[in-house]
CSV table of C-alpha atoms in Angstrom, one decimal:
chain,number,residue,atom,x,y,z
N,1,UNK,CA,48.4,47.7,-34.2
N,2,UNK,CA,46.4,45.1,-36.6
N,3,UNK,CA,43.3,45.2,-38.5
N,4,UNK,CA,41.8,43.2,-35.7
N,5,UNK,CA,42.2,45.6,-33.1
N,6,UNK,CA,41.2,48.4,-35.5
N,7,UNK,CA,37.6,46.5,-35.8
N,8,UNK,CA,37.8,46.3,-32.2
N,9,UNK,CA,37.7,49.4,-31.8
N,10,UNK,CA,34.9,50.1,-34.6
N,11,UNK,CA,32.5,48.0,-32.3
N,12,UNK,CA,33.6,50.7,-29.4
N,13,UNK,CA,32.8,53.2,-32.1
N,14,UNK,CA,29.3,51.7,-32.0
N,15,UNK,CA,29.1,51.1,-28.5
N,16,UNK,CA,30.5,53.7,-26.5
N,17,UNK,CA,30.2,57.7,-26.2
N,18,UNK,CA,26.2,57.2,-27.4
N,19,UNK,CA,25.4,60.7,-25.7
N,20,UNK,CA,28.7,62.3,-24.1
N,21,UNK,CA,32.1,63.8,-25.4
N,22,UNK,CA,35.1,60.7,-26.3
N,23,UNK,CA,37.5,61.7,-23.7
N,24,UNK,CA,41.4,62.1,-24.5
N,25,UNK,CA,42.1,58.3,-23.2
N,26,UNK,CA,39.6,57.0,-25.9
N,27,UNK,CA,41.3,58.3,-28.7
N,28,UNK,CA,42.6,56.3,-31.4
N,29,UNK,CA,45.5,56.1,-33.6
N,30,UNK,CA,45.7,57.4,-36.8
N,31,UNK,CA,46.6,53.7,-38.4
N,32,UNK,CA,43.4,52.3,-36.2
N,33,UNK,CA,40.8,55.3,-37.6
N,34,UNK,CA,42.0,55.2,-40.9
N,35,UNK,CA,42.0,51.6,-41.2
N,36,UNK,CA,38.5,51.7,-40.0
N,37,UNK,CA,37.5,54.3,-42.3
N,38,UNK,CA,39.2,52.6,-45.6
N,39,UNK,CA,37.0,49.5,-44.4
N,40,UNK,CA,33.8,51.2,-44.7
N,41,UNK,CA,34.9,53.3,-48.0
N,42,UNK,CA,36.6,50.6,-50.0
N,43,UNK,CA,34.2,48.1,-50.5
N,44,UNK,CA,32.1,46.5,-53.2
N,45,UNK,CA,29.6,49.0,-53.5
N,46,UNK,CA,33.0,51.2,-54.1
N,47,UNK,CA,33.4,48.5,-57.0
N,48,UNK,CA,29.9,48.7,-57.7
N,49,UNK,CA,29.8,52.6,-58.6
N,50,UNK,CA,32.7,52.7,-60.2
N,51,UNK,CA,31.7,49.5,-62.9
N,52,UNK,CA,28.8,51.3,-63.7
N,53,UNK,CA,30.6,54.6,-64.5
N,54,UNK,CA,32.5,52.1,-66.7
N,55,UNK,CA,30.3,50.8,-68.5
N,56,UNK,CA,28.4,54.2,-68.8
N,57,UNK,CA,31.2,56.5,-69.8
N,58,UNK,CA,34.6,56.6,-71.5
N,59,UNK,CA,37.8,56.2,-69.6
N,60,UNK,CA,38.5,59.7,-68.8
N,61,UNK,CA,35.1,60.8,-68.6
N,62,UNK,CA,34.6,58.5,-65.6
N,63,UNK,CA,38.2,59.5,-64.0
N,64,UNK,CA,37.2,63.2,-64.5
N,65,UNK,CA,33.6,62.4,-62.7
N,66,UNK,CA,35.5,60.6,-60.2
N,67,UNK,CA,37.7,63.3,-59.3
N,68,UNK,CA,35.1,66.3,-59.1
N,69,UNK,CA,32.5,63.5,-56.8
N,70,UNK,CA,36.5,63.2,-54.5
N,71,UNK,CA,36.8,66.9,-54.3
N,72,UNK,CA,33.0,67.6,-53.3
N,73,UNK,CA,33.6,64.1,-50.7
N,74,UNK,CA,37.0,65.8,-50.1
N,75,UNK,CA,35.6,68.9,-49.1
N,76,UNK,CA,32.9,67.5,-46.9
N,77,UNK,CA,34.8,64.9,-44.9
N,78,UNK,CA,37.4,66.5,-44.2
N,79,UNK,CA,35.1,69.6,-42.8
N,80,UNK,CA,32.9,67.4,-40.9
N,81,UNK,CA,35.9,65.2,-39.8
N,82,UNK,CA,37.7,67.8,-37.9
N,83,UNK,CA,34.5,68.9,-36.4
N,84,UNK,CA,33.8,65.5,-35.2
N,85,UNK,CA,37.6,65.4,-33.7
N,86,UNK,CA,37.4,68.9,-32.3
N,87,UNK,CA,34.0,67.9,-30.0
N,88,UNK,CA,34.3,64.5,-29.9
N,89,UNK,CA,30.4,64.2,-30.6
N,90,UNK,CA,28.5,61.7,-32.5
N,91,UNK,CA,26.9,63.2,-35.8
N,92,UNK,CA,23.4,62.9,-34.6
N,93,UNK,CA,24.3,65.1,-32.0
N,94,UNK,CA,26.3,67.2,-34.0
N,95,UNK,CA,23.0,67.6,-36.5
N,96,UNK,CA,20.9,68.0,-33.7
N,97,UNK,CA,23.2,70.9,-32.3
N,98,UNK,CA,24.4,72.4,-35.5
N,99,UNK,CA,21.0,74.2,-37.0
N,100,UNK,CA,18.4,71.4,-37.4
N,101,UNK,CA,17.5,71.1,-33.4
N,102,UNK,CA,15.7,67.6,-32.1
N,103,UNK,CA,13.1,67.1,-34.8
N,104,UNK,CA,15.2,67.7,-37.8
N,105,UNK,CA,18.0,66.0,-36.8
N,106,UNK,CA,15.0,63.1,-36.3
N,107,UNK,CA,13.9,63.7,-40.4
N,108,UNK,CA,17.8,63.4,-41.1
N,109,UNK,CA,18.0,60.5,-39.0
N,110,UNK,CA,15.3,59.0,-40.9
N,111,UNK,CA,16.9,59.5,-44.6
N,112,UNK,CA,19.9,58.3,-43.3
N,113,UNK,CA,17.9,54.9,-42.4
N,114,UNK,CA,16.0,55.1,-45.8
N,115,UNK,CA,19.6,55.1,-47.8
N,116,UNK,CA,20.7,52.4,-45.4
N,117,UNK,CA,18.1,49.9,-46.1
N,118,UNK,CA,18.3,51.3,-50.0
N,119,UNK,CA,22.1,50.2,-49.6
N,120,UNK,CA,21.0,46.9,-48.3
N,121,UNK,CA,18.4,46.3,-50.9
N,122,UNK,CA,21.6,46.8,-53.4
N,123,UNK,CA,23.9,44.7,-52.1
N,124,UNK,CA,21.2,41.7,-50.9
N,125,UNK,CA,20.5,41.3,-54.6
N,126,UNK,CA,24.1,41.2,-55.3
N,127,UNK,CA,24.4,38.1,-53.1
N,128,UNK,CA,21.3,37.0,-54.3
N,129,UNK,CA,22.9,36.6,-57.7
N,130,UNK,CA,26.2,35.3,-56.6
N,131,UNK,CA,24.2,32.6,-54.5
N,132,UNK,CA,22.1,32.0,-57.9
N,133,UNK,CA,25.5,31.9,-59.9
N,134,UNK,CA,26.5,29.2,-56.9
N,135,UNK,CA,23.6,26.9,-57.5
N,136,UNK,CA,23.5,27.3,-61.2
N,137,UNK,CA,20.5,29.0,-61.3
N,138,UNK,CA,18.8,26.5,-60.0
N,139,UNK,CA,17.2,28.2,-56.6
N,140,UNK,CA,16.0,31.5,-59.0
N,141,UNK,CA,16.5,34.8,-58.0
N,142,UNK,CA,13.6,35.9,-55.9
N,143,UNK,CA,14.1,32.8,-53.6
N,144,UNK,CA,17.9,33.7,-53.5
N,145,UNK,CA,16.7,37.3,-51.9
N,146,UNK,CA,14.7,36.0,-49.9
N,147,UNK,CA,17.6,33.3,-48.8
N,148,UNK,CA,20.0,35.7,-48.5
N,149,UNK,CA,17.6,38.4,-46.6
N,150,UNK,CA,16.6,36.2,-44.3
N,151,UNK,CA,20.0,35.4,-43.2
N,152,UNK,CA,21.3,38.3,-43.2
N,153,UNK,CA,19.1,39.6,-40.5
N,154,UNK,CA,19.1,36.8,-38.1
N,155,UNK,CA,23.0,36.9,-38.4
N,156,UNK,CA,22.7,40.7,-37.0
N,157,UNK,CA,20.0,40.0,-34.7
N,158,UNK,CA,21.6,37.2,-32.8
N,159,UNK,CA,25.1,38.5,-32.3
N,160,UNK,CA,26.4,41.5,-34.6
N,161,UNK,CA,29.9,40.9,-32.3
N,162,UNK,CA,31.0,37.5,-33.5
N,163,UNK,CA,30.6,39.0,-37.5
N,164,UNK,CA,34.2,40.5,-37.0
N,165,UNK,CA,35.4,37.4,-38.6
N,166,UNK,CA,34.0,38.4,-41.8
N,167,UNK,CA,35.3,41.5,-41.6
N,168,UNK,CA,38.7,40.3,-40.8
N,169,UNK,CA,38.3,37.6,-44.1
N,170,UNK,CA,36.4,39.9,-46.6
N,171,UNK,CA,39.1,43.3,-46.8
N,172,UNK,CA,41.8,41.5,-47.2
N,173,UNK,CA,40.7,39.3,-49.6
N,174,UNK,CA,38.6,41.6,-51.2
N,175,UNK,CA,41.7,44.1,-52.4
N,176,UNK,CA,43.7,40.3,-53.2
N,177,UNK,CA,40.9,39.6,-55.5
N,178,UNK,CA,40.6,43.3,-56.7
N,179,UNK,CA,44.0,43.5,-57.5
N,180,UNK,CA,45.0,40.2,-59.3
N,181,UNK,CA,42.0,40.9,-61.4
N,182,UNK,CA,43.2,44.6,-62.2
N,183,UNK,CA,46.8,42.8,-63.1
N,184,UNK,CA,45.5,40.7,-65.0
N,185,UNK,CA,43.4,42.8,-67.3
N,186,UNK,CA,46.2,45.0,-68.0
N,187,UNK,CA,48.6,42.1,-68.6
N,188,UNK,CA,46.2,41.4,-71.0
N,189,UNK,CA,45.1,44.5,-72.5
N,190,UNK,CA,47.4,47.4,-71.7
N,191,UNK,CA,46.4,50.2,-69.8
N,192,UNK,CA,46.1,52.1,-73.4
N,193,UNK,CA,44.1,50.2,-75.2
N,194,UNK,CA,42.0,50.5,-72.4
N,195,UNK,CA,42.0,53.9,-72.4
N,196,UNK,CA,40.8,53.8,-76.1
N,197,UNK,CA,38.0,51.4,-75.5
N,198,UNK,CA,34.8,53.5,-75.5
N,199,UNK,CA,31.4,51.7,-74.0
N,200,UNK,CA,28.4,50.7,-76.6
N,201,UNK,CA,26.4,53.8,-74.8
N,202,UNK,CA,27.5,56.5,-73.4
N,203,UNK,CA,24.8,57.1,-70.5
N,204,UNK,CA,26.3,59.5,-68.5
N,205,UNK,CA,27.2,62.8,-69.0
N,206,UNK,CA,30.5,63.8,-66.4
N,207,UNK,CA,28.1,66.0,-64.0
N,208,UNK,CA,26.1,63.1,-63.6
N,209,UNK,CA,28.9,60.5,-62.8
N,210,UNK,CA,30.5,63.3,-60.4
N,211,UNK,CA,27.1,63.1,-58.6
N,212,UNK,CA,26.7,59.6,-58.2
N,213,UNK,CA,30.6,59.6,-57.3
N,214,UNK,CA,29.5,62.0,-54.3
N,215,UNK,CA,26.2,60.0,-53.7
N,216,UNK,CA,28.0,56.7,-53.5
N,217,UNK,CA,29.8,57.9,-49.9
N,218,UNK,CA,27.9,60.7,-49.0
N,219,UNK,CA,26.2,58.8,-46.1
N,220,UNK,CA,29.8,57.7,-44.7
N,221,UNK,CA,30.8,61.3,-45.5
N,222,UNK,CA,27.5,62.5,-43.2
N,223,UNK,CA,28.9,60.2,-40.6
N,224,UNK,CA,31.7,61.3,-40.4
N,225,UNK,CA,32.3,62.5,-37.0
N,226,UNK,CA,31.1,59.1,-35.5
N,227,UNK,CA,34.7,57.7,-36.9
N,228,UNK,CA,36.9,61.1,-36.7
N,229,UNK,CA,35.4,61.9,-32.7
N,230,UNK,CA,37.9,58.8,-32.0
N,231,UNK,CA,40.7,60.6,-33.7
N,232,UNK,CA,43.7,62.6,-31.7
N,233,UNK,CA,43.7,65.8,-33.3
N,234,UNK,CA,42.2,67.7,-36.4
N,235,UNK,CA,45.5,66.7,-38.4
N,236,UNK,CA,44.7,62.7,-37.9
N,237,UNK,CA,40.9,63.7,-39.1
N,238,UNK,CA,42.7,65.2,-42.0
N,239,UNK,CA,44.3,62.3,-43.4
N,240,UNK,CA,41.9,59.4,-42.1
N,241,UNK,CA,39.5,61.4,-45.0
N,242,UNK,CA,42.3,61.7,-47.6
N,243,UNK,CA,43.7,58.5,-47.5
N,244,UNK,CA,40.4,56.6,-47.3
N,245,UNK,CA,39.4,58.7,-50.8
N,246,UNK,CA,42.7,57.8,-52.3
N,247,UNK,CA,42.2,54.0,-51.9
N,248,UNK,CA,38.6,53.5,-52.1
N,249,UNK,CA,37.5,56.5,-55.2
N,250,UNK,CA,41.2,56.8,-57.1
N,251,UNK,CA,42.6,53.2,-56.6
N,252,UNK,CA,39.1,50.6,-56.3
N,253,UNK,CA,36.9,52.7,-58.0
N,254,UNK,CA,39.6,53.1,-61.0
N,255,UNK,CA,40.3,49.3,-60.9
N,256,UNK,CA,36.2,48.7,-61.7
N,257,UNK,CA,36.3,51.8,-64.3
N,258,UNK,CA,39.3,49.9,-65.9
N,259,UNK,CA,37.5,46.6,-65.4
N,260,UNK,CA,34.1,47.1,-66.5
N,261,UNK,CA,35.3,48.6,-70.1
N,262,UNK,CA,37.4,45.6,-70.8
N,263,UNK,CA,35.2,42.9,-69.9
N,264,UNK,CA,32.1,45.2,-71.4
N,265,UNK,CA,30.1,44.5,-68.1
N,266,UNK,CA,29.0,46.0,-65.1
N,267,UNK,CA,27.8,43.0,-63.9
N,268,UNK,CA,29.8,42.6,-60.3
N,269,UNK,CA,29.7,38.6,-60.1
N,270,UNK,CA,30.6,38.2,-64.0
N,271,UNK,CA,33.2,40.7,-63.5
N,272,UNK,CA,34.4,38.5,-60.1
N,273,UNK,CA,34.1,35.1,-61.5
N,274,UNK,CA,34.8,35.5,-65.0
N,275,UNK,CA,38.8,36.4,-64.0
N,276,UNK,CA,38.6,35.3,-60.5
N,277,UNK,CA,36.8,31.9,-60.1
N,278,UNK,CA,36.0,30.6,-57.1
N,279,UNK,CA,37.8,33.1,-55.3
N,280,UNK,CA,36.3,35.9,-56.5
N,281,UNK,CA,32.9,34.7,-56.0
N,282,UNK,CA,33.6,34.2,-52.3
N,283,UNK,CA,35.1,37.3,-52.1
N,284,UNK,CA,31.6,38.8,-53.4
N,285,UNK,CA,29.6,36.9,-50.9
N,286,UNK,CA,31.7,37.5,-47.7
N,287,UNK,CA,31.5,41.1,-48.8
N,288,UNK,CA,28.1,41.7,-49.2
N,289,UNK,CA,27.9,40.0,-46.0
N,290,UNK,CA,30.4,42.0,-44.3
N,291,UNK,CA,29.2,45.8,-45.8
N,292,UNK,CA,25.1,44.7,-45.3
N,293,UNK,CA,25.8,43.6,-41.8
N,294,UNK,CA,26.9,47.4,-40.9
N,295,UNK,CA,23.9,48.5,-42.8
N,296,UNK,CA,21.4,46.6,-40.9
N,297,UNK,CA,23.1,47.2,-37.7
N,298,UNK,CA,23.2,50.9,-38.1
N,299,UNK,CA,20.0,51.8,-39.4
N,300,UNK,CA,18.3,49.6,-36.5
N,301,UNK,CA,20.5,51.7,-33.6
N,302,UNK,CA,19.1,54.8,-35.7
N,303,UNK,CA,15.8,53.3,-35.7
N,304,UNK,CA,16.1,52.7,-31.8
N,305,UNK,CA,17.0,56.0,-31.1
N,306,UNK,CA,14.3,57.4,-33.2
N,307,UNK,CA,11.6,55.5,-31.2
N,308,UNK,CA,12.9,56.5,-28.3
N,309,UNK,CA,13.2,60.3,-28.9
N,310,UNK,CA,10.3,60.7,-30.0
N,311,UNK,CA,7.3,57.6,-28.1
N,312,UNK,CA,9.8,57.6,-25.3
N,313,UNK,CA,10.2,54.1,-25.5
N,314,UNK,CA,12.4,51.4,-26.3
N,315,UNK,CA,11.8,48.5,-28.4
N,316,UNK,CA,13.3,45.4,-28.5
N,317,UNK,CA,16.4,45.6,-30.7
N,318,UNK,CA,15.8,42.2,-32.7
N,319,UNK,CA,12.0,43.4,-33.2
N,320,UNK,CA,13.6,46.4,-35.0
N,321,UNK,CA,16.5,44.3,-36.9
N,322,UNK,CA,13.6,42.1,-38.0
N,323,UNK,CA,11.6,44.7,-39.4
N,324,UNK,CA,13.7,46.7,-40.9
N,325,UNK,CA,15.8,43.2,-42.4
N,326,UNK,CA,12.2,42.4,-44.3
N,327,UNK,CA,11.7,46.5,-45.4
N,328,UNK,CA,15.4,46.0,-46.9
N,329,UNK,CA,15.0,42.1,-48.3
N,330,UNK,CA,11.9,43.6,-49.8
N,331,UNK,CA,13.5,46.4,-52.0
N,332,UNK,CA,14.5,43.6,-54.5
N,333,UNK,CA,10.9,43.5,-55.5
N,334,UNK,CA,10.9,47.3,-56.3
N,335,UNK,CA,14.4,46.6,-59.1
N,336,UNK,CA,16.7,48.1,-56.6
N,337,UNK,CA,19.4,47.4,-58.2
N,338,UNK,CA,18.3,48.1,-61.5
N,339,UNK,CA,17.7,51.7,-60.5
N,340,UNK,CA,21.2,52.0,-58.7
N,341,UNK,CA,22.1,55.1,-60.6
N,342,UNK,CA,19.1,57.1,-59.6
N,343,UNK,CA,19.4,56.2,-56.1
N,344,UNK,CA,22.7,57.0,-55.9
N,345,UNK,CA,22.1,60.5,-57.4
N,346,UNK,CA,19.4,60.8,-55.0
N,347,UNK,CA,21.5,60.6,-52.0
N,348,UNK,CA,23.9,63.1,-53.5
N,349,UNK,CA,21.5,65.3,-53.9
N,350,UNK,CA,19.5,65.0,-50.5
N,351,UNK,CA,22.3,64.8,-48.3
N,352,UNK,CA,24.7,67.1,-49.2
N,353,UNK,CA,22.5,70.3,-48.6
N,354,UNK,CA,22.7,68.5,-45.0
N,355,UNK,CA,26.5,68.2,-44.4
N,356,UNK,CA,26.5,72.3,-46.4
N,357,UNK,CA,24.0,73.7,-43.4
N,358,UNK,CA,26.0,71.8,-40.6
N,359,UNK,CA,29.4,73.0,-41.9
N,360,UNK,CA,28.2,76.1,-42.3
N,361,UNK,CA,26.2,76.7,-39.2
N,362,UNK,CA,29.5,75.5,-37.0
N,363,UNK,CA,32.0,77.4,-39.0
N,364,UNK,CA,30.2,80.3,-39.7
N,365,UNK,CA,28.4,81.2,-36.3
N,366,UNK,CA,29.3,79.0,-33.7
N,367,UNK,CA,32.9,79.4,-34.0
N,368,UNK,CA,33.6,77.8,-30.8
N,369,UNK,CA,33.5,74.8,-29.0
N,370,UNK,CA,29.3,73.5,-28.7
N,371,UNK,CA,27.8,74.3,-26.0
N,372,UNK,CA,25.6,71.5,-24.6
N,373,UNK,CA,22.8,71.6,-22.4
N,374,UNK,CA,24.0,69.0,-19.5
N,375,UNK,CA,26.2,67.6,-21.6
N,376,UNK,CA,23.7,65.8,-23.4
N,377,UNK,CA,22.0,64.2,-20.5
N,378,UNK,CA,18.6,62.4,-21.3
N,379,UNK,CA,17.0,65.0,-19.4
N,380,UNK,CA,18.6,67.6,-21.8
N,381,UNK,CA,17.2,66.9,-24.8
N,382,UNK,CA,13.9,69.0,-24.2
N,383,UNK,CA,16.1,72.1,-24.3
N,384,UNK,CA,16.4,72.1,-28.0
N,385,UNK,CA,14.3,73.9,-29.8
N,386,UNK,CA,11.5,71.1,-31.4
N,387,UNK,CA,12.2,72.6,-34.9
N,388,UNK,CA,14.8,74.8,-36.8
N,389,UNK,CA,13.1,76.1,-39.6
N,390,UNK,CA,16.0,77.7,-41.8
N,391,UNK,CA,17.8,74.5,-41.5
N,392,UNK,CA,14.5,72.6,-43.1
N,393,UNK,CA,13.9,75.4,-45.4
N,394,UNK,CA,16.9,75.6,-46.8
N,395,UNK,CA,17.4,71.7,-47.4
N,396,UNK,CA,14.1,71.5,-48.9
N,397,UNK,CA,15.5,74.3,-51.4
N,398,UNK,CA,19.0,72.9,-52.1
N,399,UNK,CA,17.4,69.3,-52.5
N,400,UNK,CA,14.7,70.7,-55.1
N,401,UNK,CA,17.1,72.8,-56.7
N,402,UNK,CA,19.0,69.5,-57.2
N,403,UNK,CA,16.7,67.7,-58.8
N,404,UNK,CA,15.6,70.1,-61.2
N,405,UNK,CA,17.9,72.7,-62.2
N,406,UNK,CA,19.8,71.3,-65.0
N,407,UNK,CA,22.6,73.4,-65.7
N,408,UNK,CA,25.8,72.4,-64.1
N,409,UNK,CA,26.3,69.4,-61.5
N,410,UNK,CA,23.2,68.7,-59.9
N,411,UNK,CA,25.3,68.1,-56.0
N,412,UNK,CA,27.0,70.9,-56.5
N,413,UNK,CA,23.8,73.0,-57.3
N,414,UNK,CA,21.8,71.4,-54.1
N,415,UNK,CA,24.5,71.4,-52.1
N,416,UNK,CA,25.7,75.8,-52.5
N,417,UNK,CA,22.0,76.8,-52.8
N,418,UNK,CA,21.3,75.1,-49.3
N,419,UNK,CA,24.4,76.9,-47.8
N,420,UNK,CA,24.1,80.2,-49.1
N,421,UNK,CA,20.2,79.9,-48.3
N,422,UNK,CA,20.8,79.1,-44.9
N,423,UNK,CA,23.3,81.3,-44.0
N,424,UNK,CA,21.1,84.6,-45.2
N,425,UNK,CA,18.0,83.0,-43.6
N,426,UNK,CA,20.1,83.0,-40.1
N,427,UNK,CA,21.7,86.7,-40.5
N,428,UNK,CA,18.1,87.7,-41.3
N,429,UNK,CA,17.1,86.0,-37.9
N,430,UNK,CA,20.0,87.3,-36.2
N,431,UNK,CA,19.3,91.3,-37.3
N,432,UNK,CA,15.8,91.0,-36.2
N,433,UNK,CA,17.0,89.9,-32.3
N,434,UNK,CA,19.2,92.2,-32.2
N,435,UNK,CA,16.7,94.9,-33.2
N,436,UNK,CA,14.2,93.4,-30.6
């Protein structure tokens, strides 16, 4: 079992199972799941996150952050993972079915395509500045975007299937790169001098870091059970989470905390070429290529199946890849990447009032295997109720909660007020039918 055959079957992952149950001969090893998983976790928005808690925090302030954001990510894959493995059902099913029926799982389908192209607004003008750094600044920055946008999307539009060779060139040499850099910082520094080292601003306060910690993989987190449905039993689900949070939050996201204070910089392609060279600016490109190809690709089969739910229609996938390639080339315009810290806390603070109601609702009062209307036929789908209101409620609350209460950690806060909201909101409901 290789890495190739694990990407192999991430394009199945894609592909296959859309609306049905993975059956027992589909299922995947634990080395092919996790593998999978520790491709989508440990990448350079992984290095991303944890250079800016560097550069925001001290040492242990951004190790403590980064251990309450695991625990909350902990906490949330693993409960959604062994959901996923127990029914074997995508996550936009398992929204749709678990307390937010077909037109909030729609609204969650949409801020999961909104934090998508957000993602791929990030890391487009991360290539654009390593493909600036490449000409010596001689193409500018906005043209680089644009450069970098542009090819981006027709790369996906015109065959997402023959990008696994970036893939297969950008992990590896993305943790070769990662690593030798790490080495050589503390061959040079010492791991406690390091320590000592304290950034010219402290930023962040530890709350805030754990929330951006939790924001920076909630959406993988959300989606969970699109990777862990593939899995054999609850116990590989278990461990595909935990060892894809040791290596991408404890081992790359402690390599950029340790990298960023030394070099005083969060800058990504300084950080790469400054130690790296060469190498490590083509490690940045191929993975920004590699991590904004999934982006794309996902939010336009989200986009597709929005359009379809709801005009009953289907649009013509490169159309979609187009549009939505512009809408995320675009974002460089707005400072995306300047305002990386707020979006990140944004998604922590929007989504995981989300993953809190599903678990919650499945847990709590389904307690069995889902029951599905047809098992999820086309012409099942007008069975669900058009709108859960508790589920809706009670996000609204958590994510409003989240953004404005300011004692204690503000994904923590959105996330328990969501749960505990929803889950009085249902026994309410469920008194009054049984009085009826």
């Amino acid at each position: 079992m290789n890495l190739h055959f694990a990407l192999g079957d991430s394009m199945k992952i894609n592909n296959d199972f859309t609306n049905e149950r993975v059956p027992n001969s589909a299922r995947a090893s634990l080395f092919t799941v996790t593998m999978i998983n520790i491709g989508i976790m440990a990448t350079l928005s992984q290095f991303l996150l944890g250079a800016t808690l560097g550069h925001s925090m001290t040492f242990s302030q951004a190790m403590l952050s980064t251990a309450i954001g695991s625990a909350i990510l902990s906490f949330i894959g693993i409960g959604l993972g062994i959901i996923g493995a127990r029914e074997g059902l995508t996550t936009s099913l398992l929204i749709r079915y678990c307390g937010f029926g077909n037109v909030g799982s729609t609204l969650v389908t949409v801020a999961i395509i909104i934090s998508l192209l957000g993602w791929f607004g990030i890391q487009n003008s991360v290539f654009a500045n390593a493909l600036n750094y490449l000409t010596n600044d001689k193409l500018g920055f906005s043209f680089s975007a644009l450069l970098s946008g542009i090819m981006l999307t027709v790369m996906v539009s015109f065959g997402f299937r023959v990008l696994g060779f970036t893939a297969i060139i950008s992990i590896p040499l993305f943790f070769i790169v990662t690593g030798c850099i790490a080495c050589n910082i503390l061959n040079e520094f010492g791991l406690s001098k390091i320590r000592e080292l304290y950034p010219s601003e402290i930023i962040l306060t530890v709350g805030e870091g754990a929330t951006i910690v939790a924001g920076g993989y909630i959406t993988a987190a959300l989606t969970m059970p699109d990777i862990s449905r593939y899995c054999i039993n609850e116990r590989h689900a278990f461990w595909m989470v935990i060892l894809s949070i040791i290596v991408g939050e404890f081992i790359i996201n402690g390599f950029a905390v340790l990298i960023s204070q030394a070099l005083n910089t969060e800058d990504i392609v300084t950080i790469m070429t400054q130690v790296a060279g060469w190498l490590g600016l083509a490690s940045v490109i191929l993975s920004t290529i590699k991590i904004n190809n999934t982006n794309l690709y996902s939010s336009t089969l989200s986009l597709a199946c929005i359009t379809e739910n709801i005009l009953g229609k289907r649009y013509n996938y490169i159309i979609l890849t187009i549009i939505l390639g512009v809408i995320g080339t675009l974002l460089y315009v707005l400072g995306i990447l300047e305002k990386f810290t707020d979006f990140l806390t944004l998604l922590g603070v929007i989504f995981l009032p989300i993953t809190g109601i599903i678990l919650c609702d499945y847990y709590f009062f389904k307690k069995k295997t889902i029951i599905i209307e047809g098992e999820i036929s086309p012409s099942s789908t007008h069975l669900i109720k058009k709108i859960f209101s508790p589920a809706l409620i009670s996000s609204i609350a958590g994510v409003i909660c989240g953004l404005n209460v300011e004692i204690g950690i503000q994904s923590i806060n959105s996330l328990v007020i969501a749960s505990v909201l929803y889950c009085i909101i249902t026994l309410i409901v469920k008194k009054r039918r049984e009085i009826v």
